Every structure is written in structure tokens, then in C-alpha cells.
Short mmCIF file of C-alpha atoms in Angstrom, two decimals:
data_model
loop_
_atom_site.label_atom_id
_atom_site.label_comp_id
_atom_site.label_asym_id
_atom_site.label_seq_id
_atom_site.Cartn_x
_atom_site.Cartn_y
_atom_site.Cartn_z
CA MET A 230 12.24 -3.94 6.55
CA PRO A 231 8.62 -3.16 7.37
CA LEU A 232 6.75 0.15 7.26
CA SER A 233 7.00 2.17 10.46
CA SER A 234 3.20 2.27 10.84
CA ARG A 235 0.57 -0.47 10.61
CA HIS A 236 -1.85 1.91 8.87
CA LEU A 237 -1.66 4.32 5.94
CA LEU A 238 -3.63 7.35 7.02
CA GLY A 239 -1.79 10.12 5.19
CA LEU A 240 1.68 11.19 4.13
CA GLU A 241 2.17 13.89 6.77
CA ASP A 242 5.04 12.70 8.99
CA VAL A 243 5.60 9.52 6.94
CA PRO A 244 9.40 9.14 6.84
CA LYS A 245 11.42 9.12 3.64
CA GLU A 246 12.44 5.48 4.24
CA ASP A 247 8.79 4.40 4.24
CA ILE A 248 8.03 6.32 1.05
CA ASN A 249 11.09 4.82 -0.64
CA LEU A 250 10.03 1.33 0.48
CA LEU A 251 6.51 1.90 -0.87
CA LEU A 252 7.79 3.21 -4.21
CA ASP A 253 10.44 0.48 -4.58
CA THR A 254 7.88 -2.22 -3.77
CA THR A 255 5.55 -0.71 -6.38
CA THR A 256 8.14 -1.56 -9.06
CA ASN A 257 7.77 -5.25 -8.17
CA PHE A 258 4.02 -5.07 -8.63
CA ARG A 259 4.38 -3.20 -11.92
CA GLU A 260 6.23 -6.30 -13.12
CA VAL A 261 3.37 -8.52 -11.89
CA LEU A 262 0.92 -6.38 -13.89
CA GLU A 263 2.89 -7.10 -17.09
CA ARG A 264 2.55 -10.89 -16.69
CA PRO A 265 0.12 -13.12 -18.59
CA VAL A 266 -1.45 -14.02 -15.22
CA LYS A 267 -1.62 -10.72 -13.35
CA LYS A 268 -2.35 -12.29 -10.02
CA VAL A 269 -0.26 -13.57 -7.11
CA PRO A 270 -1.40 -15.59 -4.07
CA THR A 271 0.21 -13.23 -1.55
CA LEU A 272 -2.87 -12.19 0.47
CA GLN A 273 -4.78 -15.45 0.08
CA GLY A 274 -7.06 -15.91 3.08
CA GLN A 275 -7.15 -12.23 4.03
CA THR A 276 -10.38 -10.25 3.89
CA ILE A 277 -10.41 -6.59 2.93
CA VAL A 278 -13.42 -4.30 3.24
CA ASN A 279 -13.73 -1.36 0.89
CA LEU A 280 -15.77 1.10 2.92
CA PHE A 281 -16.59 3.77 0.37
CA LEU A 282 -18.95 6.17 2.08
CA GLU A 283 -18.38 8.88 -0.49
CA ASP A 284 -18.70 8.54 -4.27
CA SER A 285 -15.71 7.12 -6.08
CA THR A 286 -15.22 5.09 -9.19
CA ARG A 287 -11.57 4.96 -10.13
CA THR A 288 -10.08 4.78 -6.64
CA ARG A 289 -12.50 2.04 -5.60
CA VAL A 290 -11.92 0.05 -8.80
CA SER A 291 -8.18 0.52 -8.47
CA PHE A 292 -8.19 -0.73 -4.86
CA GLU A 293 -10.48 -3.62 -5.74
CA LEU A 294 -8.26 -4.71 -8.62
CA ALA A 295 -5.18 -4.45 -6.41
CA GLU A 296 -6.85 -6.57 -3.71
CA ARG A 297 -8.06 -9.21 -6.16
CA ARG A 298 -4.67 -9.37 -7.86
CA LEU A 299 -3.18 -10.17 -4.46
CA SER A 300 -5.83 -12.92 -4.06
CA ALA A 301 -7.54 -11.28 -1.05
CA ASP A 302 -11.26 -11.75 -0.39
CA VAL A 303 -12.99 -8.44 -1.05
CA VAL A 304 -16.16 -6.97 0.42
CA ASN A 305 -17.49 -3.74 -1.06
CA PHE A 306 -19.55 -1.52 1.15
CA SER A 307 -21.06 1.79 0.11
CA ALA A 308 -23.15 4.34 1.98
CA SER A 309 -26.12 4.02 -0.34
CA VAL A 310 -26.63 0.33 0.43
CA SER A 311 -25.48 0.27 4.04
CA SER A 312 -27.17 0.53 7.41
CA LEU A 313 -25.60 3.96 7.77
CA LYS A 314 -28.56 5.07 5.71
CA LYS A 315 -30.81 3.62 8.39
CA GLY A 316 -29.12 5.65 11.08
CA GLU A 317 -26.43 3.27 12.27
CA THR A 318 -23.23 5.02 13.39
CA LEU A 319 -19.92 4.49 11.66
CA LYS A 320 -18.59 3.01 14.89
CA ASP A 321 -21.33 0.35 15.03
CA THR A 322 -20.96 -0.38 11.33
CA VAL A 323 -17.23 -1.06 11.54
CA ARG A 324 -17.55 -3.03 14.79
CA ASN A 325 -20.01 -5.31 13.04
CA LEU A 326 -17.64 -5.66 10.13
CA GLU A 327 -14.78 -6.46 12.46
CA ALA A 328 -16.85 -9.18 14.14
CA MET A 329 -16.84 -10.86 10.72
CA LYS A 330 -13.01 -11.25 10.97
CA ILE A 331 -11.64 -8.76 8.51
CA ASP A 332 -7.98 -7.90 8.11
CA MET A 333 -7.93 -4.51 6.39
CA VAL A 334 -10.30 -1.62 5.78
CA VAL A 335 -9.96 0.82 2.91
CA ILE A 336 -12.06 3.83 3.78
CA ARG A 337 -13.24 6.85 1.85
CA HIS A 338 -15.30 9.29 3.85
CA ALA A 339 -16.32 12.93 3.54
CA ALA A 340 -15.26 13.60 7.12
CA GLN A 341 -11.62 14.49 7.73
CA GLY A 342 -9.97 12.16 10.21
CA SER A 343 -12.41 9.29 9.78
CA PRO A 344 -9.61 6.76 9.00
CA HIS A 345 -7.79 7.93 12.16
CA PHE A 346 -11.01 7.34 14.11
CA LEU A 347 -11.20 3.75 12.82
CA THR A 348 -7.69 3.00 14.10
CA LYS A 349 -8.94 3.70 17.62
CA ILE A 350 -11.87 1.29 17.49
CA MET A 351 -10.58 -1.55 15.27
CA ASP A 352 -7.61 -3.90 15.12
CA ALA A 353 -7.63 -4.11 11.32
CA HIS A 354 -5.09 -2.23 9.19
CA ILE A 355 -6.68 1.02 7.97
CA ILE A 356 -5.95 2.61 4.61
CA ASN A 357 -7.17 6.10 3.82
CA ALA A 358 -8.67 6.30 0.33
CA GLY A 359 -9.58 9.98 0.79
CA ASP A 360 -10.95 11.76 3.83
CA GLY A 361 -12.75 14.98 2.97
CA SER A 362 -10.33 17.62 1.75
CA HIS A 363 -7.61 16.28 4.03
CA GLU A 364 -5.43 13.50 2.51
CA HIS A 365 -5.43 10.90 -0.25
CA PRO A 366 -2.10 9.16 0.30
CA THR A 367 -2.27 6.43 -2.35
CA GLN A 368 -3.02 9.03 -5.05
CA ALA A 369 0.03 11.03 -3.98
CA LEU A 370 2.16 7.87 -3.94
CA LEU A 371 1.11 6.97 -7.46
CA ASP A 372 1.81 10.54 -8.59
CA MET A 373 5.25 10.38 -6.99
CA TYR A 374 5.92 6.95 -8.49
CA THR A 375 4.97 8.24 -11.95
CA ILE A 376 7.28 11.25 -11.57
CA ARG A 377 10.13 9.08 -10.27
CA GLU A 378 9.63 6.69 -13.19
CA LYS A 379 10.02 9.60 -15.62
CA PHE A 380 12.85 11.55 -13.93
CA GLY A 381 14.61 8.70 -12.10
CA THR A 382 14.36 10.67 -8.85
CA LEU A 383 12.10 13.04 -6.95
CA GLU A 384 14.99 15.02 -5.49
CA GLY A 385 15.09 18.47 -7.03
CA VAL A 386 12.19 17.91 -9.45
CA HIS A 387 9.89 20.96 -9.49
CA VAL A 388 6.24 19.91 -9.28
CA CYS A 389 3.51 22.52 -9.51
CA ILE A 390 -0.02 21.56 -8.44
CA VAL A 391 -2.57 23.56 -10.41
CA GLY A 392 -6.20 24.29 -9.56
CA ASP A 393 -8.43 23.97 -6.53
CA ILE A 394 -5.82 23.55 -3.80
CA SER A 395 -8.19 24.50 -0.96
CA HIS A 396 -10.54 21.59 -1.44
CA SER A 397 -8.02 19.05 -2.62
CA ARG A 398 -6.87 16.05 -0.60
CA VAL A 399 -4.65 15.12 -3.54
CA ALA A 400 -2.78 18.43 -3.23
CA LEU A 401 -2.12 18.10 0.48
CA SER A 402 -0.84 14.51 0.29
CA ASN A 403 1.32 15.45 -2.69
CA ILE A 404 2.79 18.41 -0.84
CA PHE A 405 3.66 16.31 2.22
CA GLY A 406 5.12 13.41 0.23
CA LEU A 407 7.01 15.42 -2.36
CA LYS A 408 8.56 17.72 0.26
CA THR A 409 9.73 14.70 2.25
CA MET A 410 11.36 13.29 -0.88
CA GLY A 411 13.23 16.51 -1.65
CA ALA A 412 11.16 17.80 -4.56
CA THR A 413 10.45 21.50 -5.08
CA VAL A 414 6.71 22.04 -4.75
CA SER A 415 4.58 24.96 -5.82
CA VAL A 416 0.88 25.56 -6.25
CA CYS A 417 -0.96 27.66 -8.79
CA GLY A 418 -4.57 28.79 -9.01
CA PRO A 419 -6.99 31.61 -8.33
CA LYS A 420 -6.48 33.30 -4.95
CA THR A 421 -9.89 32.04 -3.83
CA LEU A 422 -8.74 28.42 -4.25
CA ILE A 423 -5.34 28.73 -2.52
CA PRO A 424 -5.41 28.33 1.28
CA LYS A 425 -4.01 31.24 3.28
CA GLU A 426 -0.54 30.61 4.71
CA ILE A 427 0.06 27.58 2.49
CA GLU A 428 3.65 28.85 2.19
CA LYS A 429 4.14 27.54 5.72
CA LEU A 430 4.14 24.03 4.23
CA GLY A 431 7.23 25.03 2.26
CA VAL A 432 5.59 25.60 -1.12
CA ASN A 433 5.77 28.53 -3.53
CA VAL A 434 2.56 30.09 -4.79
CA PHE A 435 1.94 31.23 -8.35
CA TYR A 436 -1.16 33.05 -9.47
CA ASP A 437 0.07 33.13 -13.07
CA ILE A 438 -0.12 29.82 -14.93
CA ASN A 439 2.42 30.96 -17.54
CA ARG A 440 5.02 31.56 -14.83
CA ALA A 441 4.22 28.20 -13.24
CA ILE A 442 4.75 26.48 -16.59
CA ARG A 443 8.08 28.30 -17.09
CA GLU A 444 9.43 27.20 -13.74
CA ALA A 445 8.03 23.69 -13.18
CA ASP A 446 9.12 20.32 -14.57
CA VAL A 447 5.78 18.70 -13.80
CA LEU A 448 2.27 20.14 -13.68
CA ASN A 449 -0.15 18.10 -11.59
CA VAL A 450 -3.43 19.54 -12.83
CA LEU A 451 -6.41 19.08 -10.52
CA ARG A 452 -10.02 18.71 -11.53
CA ILE A 453 -12.10 21.85 -11.21
CA GLN A 454 -14.97 20.67 -9.13
CA LEU A 455 -17.92 21.74 -11.18
CA GLU A 456 -20.26 20.71 -8.38
CA ARG A 457 -18.85 23.55 -6.29
CA GLN A 458 -19.52 26.25 -8.84
CA ASP A 459 -22.60 27.54 -7.04
CA ARG A 460 -20.28 28.88 -4.36
CA ALA A 461 -18.55 31.17 -6.85
CA TYR A 462 -14.89 30.59 -6.08
CA PHE A 463 -14.25 32.18 -9.48
CA PRO A 464 -16.53 34.13 -11.79
CA SER A 465 -17.08 31.54 -14.53
CA LEU A 466 -15.64 28.44 -16.13
CA ARG A 467 -14.83 30.53 -19.20
CA GLU A 468 -12.76 32.86 -17.08
CA TYR A 469 -11.04 29.99 -15.26
CA ARG A 470 -10.16 28.44 -18.61
CA GLU A 471 -8.79 31.73 -19.87
CA TYR A 472 -6.53 32.32 -16.86
CA PHE A 473 -5.59 28.86 -15.60
CA ALA A 474 -6.20 26.14 -18.19
CA VAL A 475 -3.13 24.17 -19.25
CA THR A 476 -3.19 24.40 -23.03
CA LYS A 477 -0.87 23.51 -25.89
CA GLU A 478 -0.28 27.20 -26.66
CA ARG A 479 0.83 27.92 -23.11
CA LEU A 480 3.16 24.91 -23.07
CA LYS A 481 4.58 25.91 -26.46
CA GLN A 482 5.39 29.42 -25.21
CA ALA A 483 7.40 27.98 -22.34
CA GLN A 484 9.67 26.24 -24.93
CA LYS A 485 10.51 23.35 -22.63
CA GLU A 486 9.42 19.79 -22.09
CA ILE A 487 6.90 19.61 -19.30
CA THR A 488 5.21 16.55 -17.84
CA ILE A 489 1.47 16.57 -17.22
CA LEU A 490 -0.30 14.62 -14.49
CA HIS A 491 -3.99 14.65 -13.58
CA PRO A 492 -5.67 12.53 -10.90
CA GLY A 493 -8.84 12.27 -12.99
CA PRO A 494 -11.57 12.51 -13.95
CA ILE A 495 -10.61 15.29 -16.39
CA ASN A 496 -12.93 18.11 -17.36
CA ARG A 497 -11.62 18.29 -20.90
CA ASP A 498 -11.01 21.84 -22.12
CA VAL A 499 -11.67 23.28 -18.69
CA GLU A 500 -8.55 22.78 -16.54
CA LEU A 501 -6.70 20.84 -19.25
CA SER A 502 -7.10 21.07 -23.00
CA ALA A 503 -7.96 17.81 -24.76
CA ASP A 504 -4.86 17.93 -26.99
CA VAL A 505 -2.56 18.22 -23.95
CA ALA A 506 -4.41 15.45 -22.11
CA ASP A 507 -3.82 13.14 -25.09
CA SER A 508 -0.27 14.29 -25.89
CA ASP A 509 3.04 12.52 -25.21
CA ALA A 510 3.66 14.94 -22.34
CA SER A 511 0.69 13.49 -20.49
CA LEU A 512 1.32 10.56 -18.15
CA ILE A 513 -2.31 10.29 -17.08
CA LEU A 514 -2.82 6.69 -18.23
CA HIS A 515 0.52 5.70 -16.65
CA GLN A 516 -0.87 7.11 -13.43
CA VAL A 517 -3.88 4.83 -13.67
CA LEU A 518 -1.71 1.73 -14.20
CA ASN A 519 0.71 2.79 -11.47
CA GLY A 520 -2.27 3.32 -9.16
CA VAL A 521 -3.04 -0.40 -9.10
CA ALA A 522 0.64 -1.26 -8.49
CA VAL A 523 1.00 1.33 -5.70
CA ARG A 524 -2.09 -0.01 -3.96
CA MET A 525 -0.80 -3.58 -4.29
CA ALA A 526 2.43 -2.40 -2.64
CA VAL A 527 0.55 -0.73 0.23
CA LEU A 528 -1.62 -3.82 0.81
CA TYR A 529 1.41 -6.14 0.63
CA LEU A 530 3.46 -4.09 3.08
CA LEU A 531 0.62 -3.76 5.57
CA GLY A 532 -0.80 -7.26 5.16
CA THR A 533 2.32 -9.43 5.49
CA GLY A 534 4.74 -10.03 8.35
CA LYS A 535 3.78 -9.96 12.00
CA MET B 9 33.68 -20.73 19.40
CA ASN B 10 33.50 -21.51 15.70
CA ASN B 11 30.48 -23.76 15.23
CA ARG B 12 30.75 -24.29 11.48
CA THR B 13 32.73 -26.74 9.38
CA ARG B 14 33.83 -26.12 5.84
CA LEU B 15 32.66 -28.95 3.58
CA LEU B 16 33.58 -27.57 0.16
CA ASP B 17 36.24 -25.09 -0.92
CA GLU B 18 36.70 -22.98 -4.04
CA LYS B 19 38.10 -25.83 -6.15
CA ASP B 20 35.26 -28.18 -5.17
CA PHE B 21 32.81 -25.39 -5.98
CA GLU B 22 34.27 -24.94 -9.44
CA ARG B 23 34.33 -28.68 -10.19
CA ILE B 24 30.71 -29.08 -9.15
CA LEU B 25 29.56 -26.20 -11.33
CA THR B 26 31.43 -27.60 -14.32
CA ARG B 27 29.88 -31.03 -13.79
CA LEU B 28 26.39 -29.55 -13.44
CA ALA B 29 26.85 -27.63 -16.71
CA HIS B 30 27.89 -30.84 -18.49
CA GLU B 31 24.97 -32.81 -17.02
CA ILE B 32 22.46 -30.16 -18.09
CA LEU B 33 23.85 -30.12 -21.63
CA GLU B 34 24.00 -33.91 -21.84
CA ARG B 35 20.43 -34.43 -20.68
CA ASN B 36 19.04 -31.73 -22.96
CA LYS B 37 21.25 -32.71 -25.93
CA GLY B 38 22.90 -29.30 -26.05
CA ALA B 39 21.79 -25.78 -25.22
CA GLY B 40 19.21 -25.63 -28.05
CA ASN B 41 15.99 -24.81 -26.28
CA ILE B 42 16.99 -24.43 -22.67
CA ALA B 43 16.83 -21.38 -20.43
CA LEU B 44 18.23 -20.86 -16.93
CA VAL B 45 16.16 -19.39 -14.11
CA GLY B 46 17.90 -18.74 -10.78
CA ILE B 47 15.90 -18.38 -7.57
CA ARG B 48 16.98 -15.22 -5.82
CA THR B 49 19.25 -14.62 -3.99
CA ARG B 50 21.96 -17.28 -4.33
CA GLY B 51 20.29 -19.17 -7.16
CA GLU B 52 20.69 -16.01 -9.25
CA PHE B 53 24.47 -16.08 -8.93
CA LEU B 54 24.66 -19.83 -9.48
CA ALA B 55 22.58 -19.37 -12.64
CA ARG B 56 24.93 -16.63 -13.86
CA ARG B 57 27.95 -18.93 -13.31
CA LEU B 58 26.29 -21.90 -15.02
CA ASN B 59 25.34 -19.63 -17.89
CA GLU B 60 29.00 -18.67 -18.36
CA LYS B 61 30.06 -22.31 -18.28
CA ILE B 62 27.41 -23.39 -20.78
CA LYS B 63 28.36 -20.48 -23.03
CA SER B 64 32.02 -21.51 -23.00
CA LEU B 65 31.11 -25.15 -23.73
CA GLU B 66 28.49 -24.52 -26.41
CA GLY B 67 29.58 -21.14 -27.74
CA LYS B 68 26.11 -19.64 -27.58
CA GLU B 69 24.07 -17.39 -25.31
CA ILE B 70 21.09 -18.96 -23.62
CA PRO B 71 18.24 -17.03 -21.98
CA LEU B 72 18.82 -16.25 -18.32
CA GLY B 73 16.27 -15.02 -15.78
CA PHE B 74 15.81 -14.59 -12.05
CA LEU B 75 12.87 -15.48 -9.91
CA ASP B 76 11.77 -13.85 -6.63
CA ILE B 77 9.33 -16.29 -5.04
CA THR B 78 8.38 -14.05 -2.08
CA LEU B 79 4.88 -13.26 -3.33
CA TYR B 80 4.19 -17.00 -3.62
CA ARG B 81 5.39 -18.03 -0.15
CA ASP B 82 2.92 -19.86 2.07
CA ASP B 83 4.30 -18.35 5.29
CA LEU B 84 4.15 -14.60 4.59
CA ARG B 85 1.92 -13.86 7.55
CA GLU B 86 3.95 -16.03 9.91
CA LYS B 87 7.25 -14.34 9.14
CA HIS B 88 8.34 -11.92 11.81
CA GLN B 89 10.51 -10.07 9.34
CA GLN B 90 8.74 -8.88 6.21
CA PRO B 91 10.76 -10.19 3.26
CA VAL B 92 12.21 -7.55 0.98
CA LEU B 93 11.01 -8.00 -2.60
CA LEU B 94 13.93 -8.39 -4.99
CA GLY B 95 11.74 -8.74 -8.06
CA THR B 96 11.36 -11.34 -10.77
CA TYR B 97 13.35 -10.62 -13.88
CA ILE B 98 12.54 -12.88 -16.81
CA LYS B 99 12.72 -10.95 -20.06
CA PHE B 100 12.10 -13.85 -22.43
CA ASP B 101 9.02 -15.91 -23.25
CA ILE B 102 9.24 -19.10 -21.22
CA THR B 103 6.54 -20.86 -23.22
CA GLY B 104 7.95 -23.93 -25.00
CA LYS B 105 11.36 -23.65 -23.29
CA HIS B 106 13.05 -26.34 -21.21
CA LEU B 107 13.62 -24.35 -18.04
CA ILE B 108 16.42 -25.20 -15.63
CA LEU B 109 15.39 -23.88 -12.24
CA ILE B 110 18.43 -23.28 -10.05
CA ASP B 111 18.77 -22.86 -6.29
CA ASP B 112 21.58 -23.17 -3.77
CA VAL B 113 20.07 -25.51 -1.15
CA LEU B 114 17.17 -27.95 -1.48
CA PHE B 115 15.62 -28.46 1.96
CA THR B 116 11.85 -28.70 2.63
CA GLY B 117 10.90 -28.17 -1.02
CA ARG B 118 8.60 -25.24 -0.22
CA THR B 119 10.73 -22.70 -2.07
CA VAL B 120 10.68 -24.91 -5.18
CA ARG B 121 6.90 -25.33 -4.84
CA SER B 122 6.54 -21.53 -4.79
CA ALA B 123 8.87 -21.20 -7.77
CA LEU B 124 6.86 -23.74 -9.80
CA SER B 125 3.63 -21.86 -9.05
CA GLU B 126 5.17 -18.60 -10.17
CA LEU B 127 6.68 -20.08 -13.34
CA VAL B 128 3.36 -21.48 -14.54
CA ASP B 129 1.86 -18.00 -14.09
CA LEU B 130 4.52 -16.62 -16.42
CA GLY B 131 3.87 -19.00 -19.32
CA ARG B 132 3.81 -22.67 -20.28
CA PRO B 133 7.31 -24.10 -20.45
CA ALA B 134 7.93 -27.42 -22.27
CA SER B 135 9.47 -28.73 -19.06
CA ILE B 136 10.97 -27.53 -15.80
CA GLN B 137 14.07 -29.26 -14.44
CA LEU B 138 15.53 -28.56 -11.03
CA ALA B 139 19.24 -28.05 -10.39
CA VAL B 140 20.46 -27.51 -6.83
CA PHE B 141 23.96 -27.02 -5.54
CA ILE B 142 23.31 -28.83 -2.23
CA ASP B 143 20.55 -31.29 -1.31
CA ARG B 144 20.37 -31.46 2.49
CA GLY B 145 17.22 -33.62 2.76
CA HIS B 146 14.19 -33.13 5.08
CA ARG B 147 11.65 -32.70 2.29
CA GLU B 148 8.12 -31.67 3.33
CA LEU B 149 6.77 -31.87 -0.24
CA PRO B 150 7.23 -34.51 -2.98
CA ILE B 151 10.00 -32.68 -4.83
CA LYS B 152 13.22 -34.14 -6.20
CA ALA B 153 16.08 -32.43 -8.00
CA ASP B 154 17.18 -33.46 -11.50
CA TYR B 155 20.74 -32.22 -10.94
CA VAL B 156 22.45 -32.20 -7.54
CA GLY B 157 25.85 -30.65 -6.92
CA LYS B 158 26.39 -32.52 -3.66
CA ASN B 159 24.17 -34.45 -1.25
CA ILE B 160 24.86 -33.42 2.33
CA PRO B 161 22.74 -35.35 4.84
CA THR B 162 21.99 -33.05 7.76
CA SER B 163 20.08 -32.93 11.01
CA LEU B 164 17.49 -30.25 11.70
CA GLN B 165 19.90 -28.70 14.20
CA GLN B 166 22.28 -27.94 11.37
CA GLU B 167 22.27 -25.35 8.62
CA VAL B 168 24.00 -25.44 5.25
CA GLN B 169 25.59 -22.16 4.17
CA VAL B 170 26.53 -21.73 0.54
CA CYS B 171 28.94 -18.80 0.31
CA MET B 172 29.62 -17.16 -3.02
CA LYS B 173 32.28 -14.67 -4.04
CA GLU B 174 29.68 -12.23 -5.36
CA LEU B 175 27.95 -12.00 -1.98
CA ASP B 176 30.31 -13.35 0.65
CA GLY B 177 33.78 -12.87 -0.77
CA GLU B 178 34.53 -16.62 -1.08
CA ASP B 179 33.24 -19.75 -2.76
CA ALA B 180 32.66 -22.36 -0.06
CA VAL B 181 30.02 -24.51 1.63
CA TYR B 182 29.79 -24.72 5.42
CA LEU B 183 27.81 -26.88 7.78
CA LYS B 184 26.72 -24.85 10.78
CA GLU B 185 25.52 -26.23 14.13
CA LEU B 186 22.47 -24.29 15.29
CA LYS B 187 22.70 -25.67 18.85
CA GLU B 188 25.81 -26.25 20.90
CA ASN B 189 26.45 -29.97 21.45
CA ASN B 190 26.74 -30.87 25.10
#
């Protein structure tokens, strides 16, 4: 049974059957990652371009590892060393790449919709590795896989996404995917970082972190983007920490077991206290491992079959 | 019109499995250091049955695992239907073991080639022996089975179907004509 689309652009409108197939296939690649030789010949002969036109370390490394572990040939392409810097358009860049017979493109770009644009001008399979503040589907899939691994299901699990929801592609993809899979989704953060009318996506909004902790099973804590602090979305980091940081004291008050996720990189003791990040409740390193397996699953499902 | 002929019934099936269990034990001088690995799907159930037989003959459990060779296939891009991954399940260290690789039908040899590639990525067994329920010929690779349940010479217009109770509700082997004879 193949995926219903030949690209992975986002999780909005991706059917439950596709998400289940992606998550079930991920389990097979988790097993591969436990082997002495963590590599299979599945995509031998296929060429994948990682077109990272916006800074990224962990997502790019995770994709690259996934590609190499499937035995694909990998070309890394970043804005700083590309002809885009010399004024070439994205369209010309990818058409040149396509002339070199590539099979898949993994793209990260600051502009929303750039992966969708590539699908109109290329035959290759396109995978969105983050487009602006729009979507980051593989991150959401790995978050969902990690939650499903812990709870056995996503149905009925209450996941609260905490932090800068307005600028987060992780939040949006998580909301779309988790809602499709029957989870209860809420968001929590300062009013300035919660988009107006987000309730229309079927999520609850909390402005009180203590209430969010009381009600949720999982907190997916987002990175506070320190680079955006000049725009004053909240008065100070100290104040953000005081009102929204996930700390051991706050978790203790809730008197329940709660699971912590974070897409990384963490600002320790800003959005998440160091002791919580390193505690048993934290599945952050599981997320990193699952990220490689999820990306192997995506590449396998898009890159095989006719 | 029924275009398949039954070649083996439940009793034949049982006799063949018993003989294969004896042959495996005889060649390896008991169950000491052997392990069974069935190639999914039908090889898994054959491996489970052989495991039961060997256990009843030797009185001891031997390691049992299952191999999904999909990720090692050489025709993944040519397949119109994307194969569903069933997963490899081998929860013991294969290094130093005499592995008995088990499949239902030996045909071109490409499945066995994939299985051998996967096994050597999982460890370094002392040896790998191949047990198949049916050998229908038409090899495309230099592969030969160590244990054969039954040789059934076929044409390329025929297909061998191994039915098992666990999957098909009966133990039987059929020869199916792919084209109608004029």
C-alpha cells in the first residue's frame, strides 16, 4: 500500500492511513538502527539533494544519515555556497539540479510554500524539511512516533504545545497530524505568541502553564527563539521563564506523570529547566533517534515502487 | 475453470516437515548450536513448525527468528506495488551460530541472495544452511538448497502455491497454470 501522495509537503490534509503507514514503517527502520550494520541497500542508485537554504544542523544531519543508511547518493547544497548567492533564482537552481538526474529533493527554505513550488517545476519527489513558519512534517511525525511509542496510541492522548506557536512550523504540523490521529491538542504561551483564531484548528488555548501541565499528558516544549527578542513579543526572558518555563517544581505540583518533548535545540533554563530536560520524563533523545528512522521511512515510501 | 492441481496434501506436508527436521538434526549432530530463521511470510510459519518438531525430538528450545528481506530486494523500484514491510525479528546474536534459513519455494534464488546479504549485516554466523519446502527450479543465481522438502520441476507458465493452515486454512501444495493451455 503506497502513500497517497508522491511528495511530503506538510501534514495538512494527509489522511490517517498515510500517517499510520509512515509510523508503522518507522518501526521497521528503528530495528535497522539497532543492528551492528545500520545500513540497508534499499535506495542504492538513487540520488537525493539536500537543499538547505536556511540554517539547520540537526534536521540536515538527520536527513543525511537517513539517506546514507538507505544507501542513497547524497548531495548537500546550502545557500551560502550556492549560486543563489550570485543571484540565480530558485527555479533555475533546481532545474540545473534536475538536469543532473536526481530522484528526491529535501528542501528547507525561509519562504512558506517553497516545497509546493518545486513540485510544479520538477519531477523529483519533494520533501519539506521546514518552510518558514508553515510546516515541518517530519518533525511532527517523529514527535507523533515518540508519543505513540510511549502511550501505544495517539487516540485520546492530550498533547500541549508550549511556547512560540505563532512562528513555529513544528506546532502547525503537530496540530494537523495529531488532530488527524485523534489526539487532544492544546497550545500554551503568551498571548503575543499565540495566533488569533487558532481555536479554529480544533485546539484549546491555555495562557497558564500550570493549568496546561494539569490537563496534558505530553508537553511539547518549543524553543524560544532568542533571535526574535528584539521584536519584544514578551517583556524579558526572565519574565518568560517565570510564567511559562517547564520546571521540576511545576511538574511536581501537578502530581502526575507527564512526558516532555522538545524539537531542539533547547535553551536550557529558559523554556525548559535543565533538570527536566535530563529527567526520565524527557524523551528528547528518543526523538532524535526516532527522527532518523522516521526520515528513512519517508524516503523509503516515496523512493520505492512505481 | 479450476486451473490448479493439488500436489501435496496435509499428510504429505506433515511427513516432509518431519523428514526435514530429522535431516537438519542429523547433519548438525543435534540441535546444539543451530538457530532457525524463516523468511517472511511463509518461511516464518515453516520455521515455527520445524522449531516445534525439533523441540519434540531434542527436548530443547532453539533460537528462532524471522527475516523480512524487502529492504534488500534488487527490484524495489520496478515493483508496481510497494511491498509492505513486515519487519525482521531476530532477538538473538547470530554470530557463531549455524543458521538454518527457511523458505517455502526456491525459484530464481534472488530472495535467498537478499536474505544472505541481510544476515551478514546482522552478525557473522558460523554457517548458513538453506532449507526449502519446494524447489521448483529456474535459478538465476548460483544458489542450491541444503534441505529440500520436494523437488517439483515446473515451467515458467506455472506457479507453485504453498498453502499453510496459519494463513490459508489448509496445509497443501498446488501447481497453478498461469496461462490457459489451448
